[in-house]
Tab-separated table of C-alpha atoms in Angstrom:
chain	number	residue	atom	x	y	z
A	1	UNK	CA	13.033	-20.758	-17.260
A	2	UNK	CA	15.412	-18.536	-15.085
A	3	UNK	CA	17.198	-20.097	-12.466
A	4	UNK	CA	15.671	-19.880	-8.437
A	5	UNK	CA	17.834	-17.935	-6.427
A	6	UNK	CA	19.942	-19.541	-3.341
A	7	UNK	CA	18.493	-18.465	-0.493
A	8	UNK	CA	21.297	-16.011	0.940
A	9	UNK	CA	20.803	-13.805	-2.166
A	10	UNK	CA	17.124	-13.827	-1.924
A	11	UNK	CA	15.576	-10.312	-2.117
A	12	UNK	CA	12.298	-7.771	-0.702
A	13	UNK	CA	10.844	-6.657	-4.029
A	14	UNK	CA	7.925	-4.065	-2.667
A	15	UNK	CA	6.453	-2.394	-5.389
A	16	UNK	CA	3.198	-0.018	-4.988
A	17	UNK	CA	0.364	-0.981	-7.586
A	18	UNK	CA	-1.361	2.360	-8.907
A	19	UNK	CA	1.245	4.311	-11.446
A	20	UNK	CA	3.868	1.910	-10.702
A	21	UNK	CA	2.838	-1.688	-11.295
A	22	UNK	CA	-0.392	-0.171	-12.777
A	23	UNK	CA	-1.180	2.540	-15.427
A	24	UNK	CA	-4.545	4.098	-15.400
A	25	UNK	CA	-3.631	6.702	-18.179
A	26	UNK	CA	-2.229	10.167	-18.185
A	27	UNK	CA	-1.175	9.170	-14.563
A	28	UNK	CA	-5.145	9.060	-13.655
A	29	UNK	CA	-6.599	7.200	-11.125
A	30	UNK	CA	-8.109	4.024	-10.700
A	31	UNK	CA	-11.413	2.908	-12.275
A	32	UNK	CA	-14.396	1.688	-10.742
A	33	UNK	CA	-13.109	-1.614	-11.442
A	34	UNK	CA	-10.322	-2.674	-8.443
A	35	UNK	CA	-8.616	-4.841	-11.813
A	36	UNK	CA	-8.639	-1.477	-14.246
A	37	UNK	CA	-5.782	-0.287	-14.793
A	38	UNK	CA	-3.094	-1.774	-17.908
A	39	UNK	CA	-0.304	-4.030	-17.159
A	40	UNK	CA	2.554	-3.882	-19.886
A	41	UNK	CA	3.268	-7.729	-20.651
A	42	UNK	CA	7.243	-7.591	-20.419
A	43	UNK	CA	6.495	-5.868	-16.655
A	44	UNK	CA	4.003	-8.532	-15.903
A	45	UNK	CA	6.517	-11.524	-17.101
A	46	UNK	CA	9.460	-9.811	-14.947
A	47	UNK	CA	7.320	-9.856	-12.022
A	48	UNK	CA	5.946	-13.503	-12.015
A	49	UNK	CA	10.066	-14.399	-13.618
A	50	UNK	CA	11.444	-12.832	-10.056
A	51	UNK	CA	8.698	-14.029	-7.974
A	52	UNK	CA	9.658	-18.153	-9.498
A	53	UNK	CA	13.269	-17.425	-8.805
A	54	UNK	CA	12.263	-17.017	-5.355
A	55	UNK	CA	12.549	-13.504	-4.681
A	56	UNK	CA	10.064	-12.393	-1.856
A	57	UNK	CA	7.188	-9.837	-4.195
A	58	UNK	CA	5.704	-8.205	-1.495
A	59	UNK	CA	3.048	-6.023	-3.289
A	60	UNK	CA	2.749	-2.517	-1.137
A	61	UNK	CA	-0.006	-0.551	-1.613
A	62	UNK	CA	-2.990	1.840	-0.157
A	63	UNK	CA	-5.877	-0.398	-1.233
A	64	UNK	CA	-7.941	-2.338	0.566
A	65	UNK	CA	-7.628	-6.074	1.131
A	66	UNK	CA	-10.553	-6.397	-1.724
A	67	UNK	CA	-9.034	-4.248	-4.556
A	68	UNK	CA	-5.194	-5.471	-3.942
A	69	UNK	CA	-5.891	-9.697	-4.061
A	70	UNK	CA	-7.276	-8.905	-7.681
A	71	UNK	CA	-4.305	-7.477	-8.821
A	72	UNK	CA	-2.296	-10.138	-7.115
A	73	UNK	CA	-4.187	-13.155	-9.083
A	74	UNK	CA	-3.719	-10.942	-11.909
A	75	UNK	CA	0.124	-11.180	-11.847
A	76	UNK	CA	-0.319	-14.492	-11.487
A	77	UNK	CA	1.974	-14.554	-8.399
A	78	UNK	CA	1.073	-15.874	-4.877
A	79	UNK	CA	3.482	-13.739	-3.015
A	80	UNK	CA	3.758	-14.587	1.229
A	81	UNK	CA	3.478	-11.407	2.374
A	82	UNK	CA	1.305	-8.460	1.145
A	83	UNK	CA	0.768	-5.097	2.365
A	84	UNK	CA	-2.535	-3.186	1.940
A	85	UNK	CA	-4.236	-0.079	3.496
A	86	UNK	CA	-0.653	2.154	3.770
A	87	UNK	CA	0.967	-0.845	6.060
A	88	UNK	CA	-2.373	-0.878	8.592
A	89	UNK	CA	-3.530	-4.367	7.019
A	90	UNK	CA	-0.514	-7.192	6.133
A	91	UNK	CA	-1.612	-10.668	4.863
A	92	UNK	CA	0.002	-13.507	5.183
A	93	UNK	CA	-0.781	-16.913	2.172
A	94	UNK	CA	-2.874	-18.940	3.811
A	95	UNK	CA	-4.293	-21.810	1.043
A	96	UNK	CA	-7.418	-22.561	4.298
A	97	UNK	CA	-8.589	-18.762	4.087
A	98	UNK	CA	-10.397	-17.577	1.574
A	99	UNK	CA	-8.340	-15.955	-1.744
A	100	UNK	CA	-6.019	-17.626	0.123
A	101	UNK	CA	-4.750	-15.050	2.426
A	102	UNK	CA	-5.198	-14.512	6.061
A	103	UNK	CA	-5.313	-10.628	7.768
A	104	UNK	CA	-1.717	-11.394	9.816
A	105	UNK	CA	-1.641	-8.175	11.252
A	106	UNK	CA	-3.945	-5.327	11.713
A	107	UNK	CA	-3.007	-1.437	12.964
A	108	UNK	CA	-6.121	0.091	14.039
A	109	UNK	CA	-7.281	3.052	16.096
A	110	UNK	CA	-10.410	5.234	17.185
A	111	UNK	CA	-10.429	8.040	14.273
A	112	UNK	CA	-12.727	10.761	16.413
A	113	UNK	CA	-10.171	12.979	17.201
A	114	UNK	CA	-9.117	13.301	13.434
A	115	UNK	CA	-12.611	13.225	11.554
A	116	UNK	CA	-14.067	16.177	14.037
A	117	UNK	CA	-10.533	17.899	13.743
A	118	UNK	CA	-10.635	17.617	9.596
A	119	UNK	CA	-14.544	18.311	9.357
A	120	UNK	CA	-13.989	22.192	11.048
A	121	UNK	CA	-12.134	22.643	7.830
A	122	UNK	CA	-13.424	20.815	5.264
A	123	UNK	CA	-17.374	20.594	6.123
A	124	UNK	CA	-18.113	19.289	2.608
A	125	UNK	CA	-15.144	16.916	2.380
A	126	UNK	CA	-16.992	13.013	1.835
A	127	UNK	CA	-15.371	11.008	5.098
A	128	UNK	CA	-15.179	7.011	5.400
A	129	UNK	CA	-13.416	4.713	7.477
A	130	UNK	CA	-12.225	1.614	6.815
A	131	UNK	CA	-12.596	-0.729	9.777
A	132	UNK	CA	-10.220	-3.261	11.111
A	133	UNK	CA	-12.484	-5.943	10.038
A	134	UNK	CA	-12.628	-4.985	6.161
A	135	UNK	CA	-15.434	-3.344	6.355
A	136	UNK	CA	-16.130	0.318	4.598
A	137	UNK	CA	-18.442	3.356	6.207
A	138	UNK	CA	-19.159	6.267	4.004
A	139	UNK	CA	-20.763	9.302	4.253
A	140	UNK	CA	-20.847	10.154	0.626
A	141	UNK	CA	-19.823	8.125	-2.437
A	142	UNK	CA	-16.375	7.965	-2.990
A	143	UNK	CA	-15.836	6.491	-6.505
A	144	UNK	CA	-12.824	4.278	-6.756
A	145	UNK	CA	-11.574	1.017	-7.264
A	146	UNK	CA	-9.509	0.997	-4.414
A	147	UNK	CA	-11.598	0.814	-1.635
A	148	UNK	CA	-13.206	-2.412	-0.093
A	149	UNK	CA	-16.484	-4.435	-1.408
A	150	UNK	CA	-18.621	-4.164	1.816
A	151	UNK	CA	-19.365	-0.753	2.182
A	152	UNK	CA	-22.330	1.441	4.005
A	153	UNK	CA	-23.592	4.709	3.622
A	154	UNK	CA	-23.668	6.459	7.320
A	155	UNK	CA	-24.231	9.499	9.023
A	156	UNK	CA	-21.299	11.376	10.230
A	157	UNK	CA	-21.688	10.856	13.778
A	158	UNK	CA	-21.495	6.633	13.063
A	159	UNK	CA	-17.756	7.177	11.822
A	160	UNK	CA	-16.954	8.516	15.595
A	161	UNK	CA	-15.517	6.103	18.184
A	162	UNK	CA	-14.826	2.651	15.636
A	163	UNK	CA	-11.870	0.863	15.063
A	164	UNK	CA	-10.385	2.052	11.726
A	165	UNK	CA	-7.547	0.916	9.737
A	166	UNK	CA	-7.655	3.823	8.142
A	167	UNK	CA	-10.036	6.937	6.817
A	168	UNK	CA	-10.405	8.524	3.725
A	169	UNK	CA	-11.354	12.274	3.180
A	170	UNK	CA	-11.795	13.402	-0.523
A	171	UNK	CA	-12.725	17.021	-1.039
A	172	UNK	CA	-13.766	17.543	-4.483
A	173	UNK	CA	-14.357	21.298	-3.868
A	174	UNK	CA	-10.277	21.712	-3.260
A	175	UNK	CA	-7.701	22.253	-5.458
A	176	UNK	CA	-4.751	19.810	-4.880
A	177	UNK	CA	-2.295	23.053	-3.776
A	178	UNK	CA	-5.318	24.353	-1.792
A	179	UNK	CA	-5.979	20.836	0.380
A	180	UNK	CA	-2.411	20.541	1.280
A	181	UNK	CA	-2.351	24.072	2.735
A	182	UNK	CA	-5.557	23.027	4.818
A	183	UNK	CA	-4.175	19.520	5.840
A	184	UNK	CA	-0.997	20.842	6.935
A	185	UNK	CA	-2.267	23.709	9.134
A	186	UNK	CA	-4.805	21.542	11.167
A	187	UNK	CA	-1.899	20.081	12.894
A	188	UNK	CA	-2.842	16.214	12.949
A	189	UNK	CA	-0.759	14.295	15.217
A	190	UNK	CA	-1.024	10.493	16.824
A	191	UNK	CA	-1.712	9.752	13.322
A	192	UNK	CA	0.360	8.888	10.151
A	193	UNK	CA	-1.210	10.904	7.023
A	194	UNK	CA	-0.798	10.897	3.346
A	195	UNK	CA	-1.977	12.815	0.492
A	196	UNK	CA	-2.676	11.356	-3.083
A	197	UNK	CA	-2.548	13.262	-5.982
A	198	UNK	CA	-5.702	14.472	-6.560
A	199	UNK	CA	-7.575	16.003	-3.362
A	200	UNK	CA	-7.404	12.973	-1.149
A	201	UNK	CA	-6.223	12.102	2.358
A	202	UNK	CA	-5.672	8.887	3.857
A	203	UNK	CA	-4.994	8.484	7.635
A	204	UNK	CA	-3.234	5.710	9.222
A	205	UNK	CA	-3.059	4.847	12.829
A	206	UNK	CA	-0.018	6.522	14.668
A	207	UNK	CA	3.793	5.425	13.285
A	208	UNK	CA	1.730	2.754	10.835
A	209	UNK	CA	3.372	3.243	6.815
A	210	UNK	CA	4.538	1.392	4.098
A	211	UNK	CA	8.081	1.251	5.845
A	212	UNK	CA	6.989	0.209	9.105
A	213	UNK	CA	5.108	-2.791	7.709
A	214	UNK	CA	7.689	-3.932	5.206
A	215	UNK	CA	10.420	-4.056	8.503
A	216	UNK	CA	8.198	-6.573	9.857
A	217	UNK	CA	8.061	-8.631	6.879
A	218	UNK	CA	11.610	-8.037	6.579
A	219	UNK	CA	12.145	-9.771	9.885
A	220	UNK	CA	10.280	-12.069	9.717
A	221	UNK	CA	11.648	-13.175	6.369
A	222	UNK	CA	15.135	-12.743	7.441
A	223	UNK	CA	16.394	-10.899	4.392
A	224	UNK	CA	19.062	-8.457	4.918
A	225	UNK	CA	18.083	-4.683	4.472
A	226	UNK	CA	20.977	-4.740	2.022
A	227	UNK	CA	19.071	-6.701	-0.410
A	228	UNK	CA	15.872	-4.545	-0.470
A	229	UNK	CA	14.229	-3.007	-3.916
A	230	UNK	CA	11.492	-0.376	-3.291
A	231	UNK	CA	9.097	1.223	-5.974
A	232	UNK	CA	6.662	3.916	-6.195
A	233	UNK	CA	5.531	6.807	-6.931
A	234	UNK	CA	2.956	8.924	-4.279
A	235	UNK	CA	3.258	10.595	-1.305
A	236	UNK	CA	2.073	7.398	0.741
A	237	UNK	CA	5.366	5.919	-0.597
A	238	UNK	CA	7.975	8.277	0.605
A	239	UNK	CA	8.747	5.932	3.969
A	240	UNK	CA	8.962	3.288	2.069
A	241	UNK	CA	11.351	4.893	-0.504
A	242	UNK	CA	13.297	5.947	2.252
A	243	UNK	CA	13.750	3.691	4.493
A	244	UNK	CA	14.424	0.884	1.261
A	245	UNK	CA	17.205	3.713	0.112
A	246	UNK	CA	18.874	3.850	3.579
A	247	UNK	CA	20.803	-0.201	3.181
A	248	UNK	CA	19.264	-1.021	-0.450
A	249	UNK	CA	17.461	0.820	-3.491
A	250	UNK	CA	14.808	1.668	-4.076
A	251	UNK	CA	13.129	3.730	-7.252
A	252	UNK	CA	10.699	6.639	-7.614
A	253	UNK	CA	8.380	7.146	-11.059
A	254	UNK	CA	9.244	9.552	-13.373
A	255	UNK	CA	5.560	11.093	-13.275
A	256	UNK	CA	6.059	11.386	-9.186
A	257	UNK	CA	6.284	14.748	-7.614
A	258	UNK	CA	9.537	16.324	-6.317
A	259	UNK	CA	9.598	15.362	-2.711
A	260	UNK	CA	8.613	11.364	-3.876
A	261	UNK	CA	11.599	11.482	-5.736
A	262	UNK	CA	13.702	13.116	-3.319
A	263	UNK	CA	13.299	10.604	-1.302
A	264	UNK	CA	14.223	7.576	-3.821
A	265	UNK	CA	17.873	6.234	-3.889
A	266	UNK	CA	17.280	6.979	-8.327
A	267	UNK	CA	14.029	7.709	-10.570
A	268	UNK	CA	13.172	5.812	-13.393
A	269	UNK	CA	11.128	6.451	-16.502
A	270	UNK	CA	7.084	7.115	-15.721
A	271	UNK	CA	4.504	4.541	-15.700
A	272	UNK	CA	4.020	5.303	-18.987
A	273	UNK	CA	7.043	4.032	-20.603
A	274	UNK	CA	7.383	1.168	-18.275
A	275	UNK	CA	9.559	2.891	-15.785
A	276	UNK	CA	9.623	-0.707	-13.340
A	277	UNK	CA	10.135	-2.604	-16.029
A	278	UNK	CA	13.780	-0.693	-16.519
A	279	UNK	CA	14.555	-0.346	-13.130
A	280	UNK	CA	14.033	-3.934	-12.555
A	281	UNK	CA	15.908	-5.023	-15.399
A	282	UNK	CA	18.654	-3.006	-14.347
A	283	UNK	CA	18.369	-4.626	-10.322
A	284	UNK	CA	17.817	-8.014	-11.840
A	285	UNK	CA	20.133	-8.131	-15.270
A	286	UNK	CA	18.879	-11.873	-15.405
A	287	UNK	CA	15.435	-10.046	-16.467
A	288	UNK	CA	16.915	-9.749	-20.310
A	289	UNK	CA	16.085	-13.128	-20.078
A	290	UNK	CA	12.792	-13.007	-19.762
């Protein structure tokens, strides 16, 4: 067993899930099962080892809460904080809460303006809203294991005027390049948004990102920014990677697009090459004992 670190040497280790911790094969997206995806035995042991040493492992994902906690359990860790929904929902460990976590911070907004604006350009898109309480309303099915289990199909109009932690827009009819161009032409304001590796758009309340949530967590943990490590592979990780790199360390996965790699302090191998494990061993040499 690795020795526990002194309190002043604790790090925040912020880890994206899909494409960073979890491999879905050829850099694909998550399947219908929230626990789908491969985690190498070495990486799983390293993450558990860092947690047992006393470092603060913070899962930081775009997944919903329902799709995040099964992976946390699979990793065999019980971190104090978990960030879901791209920073809109932050969970705190609570032994009395369902699945041992409660919603400590939830950011919400009225998505009406963004939805109406997007629909003018993406008429055939599938729209969905993740509610502040964890519910999920959608116009057409979005097949993925990263969304809430409690779902309800509704007309588009019922997505308007609700309190949402995020909006999801998927447009299967568009190639990614066309989708990027359309979204950028919309001039979305007063929201934060990120585009996935497919024609998938996530919209969050203004100023809400994985980085904004991590900043709150770091202040609660009283850990200096120089002792922050973050890893990710998607456009929704850019702010987190930049934030961590400013005073600490951040790593982009080898399969990440150039703009994501440019946001990080360094680039590691792809998820298929166990790039996160390589990066963790570089940052924490004691993991060579695991």
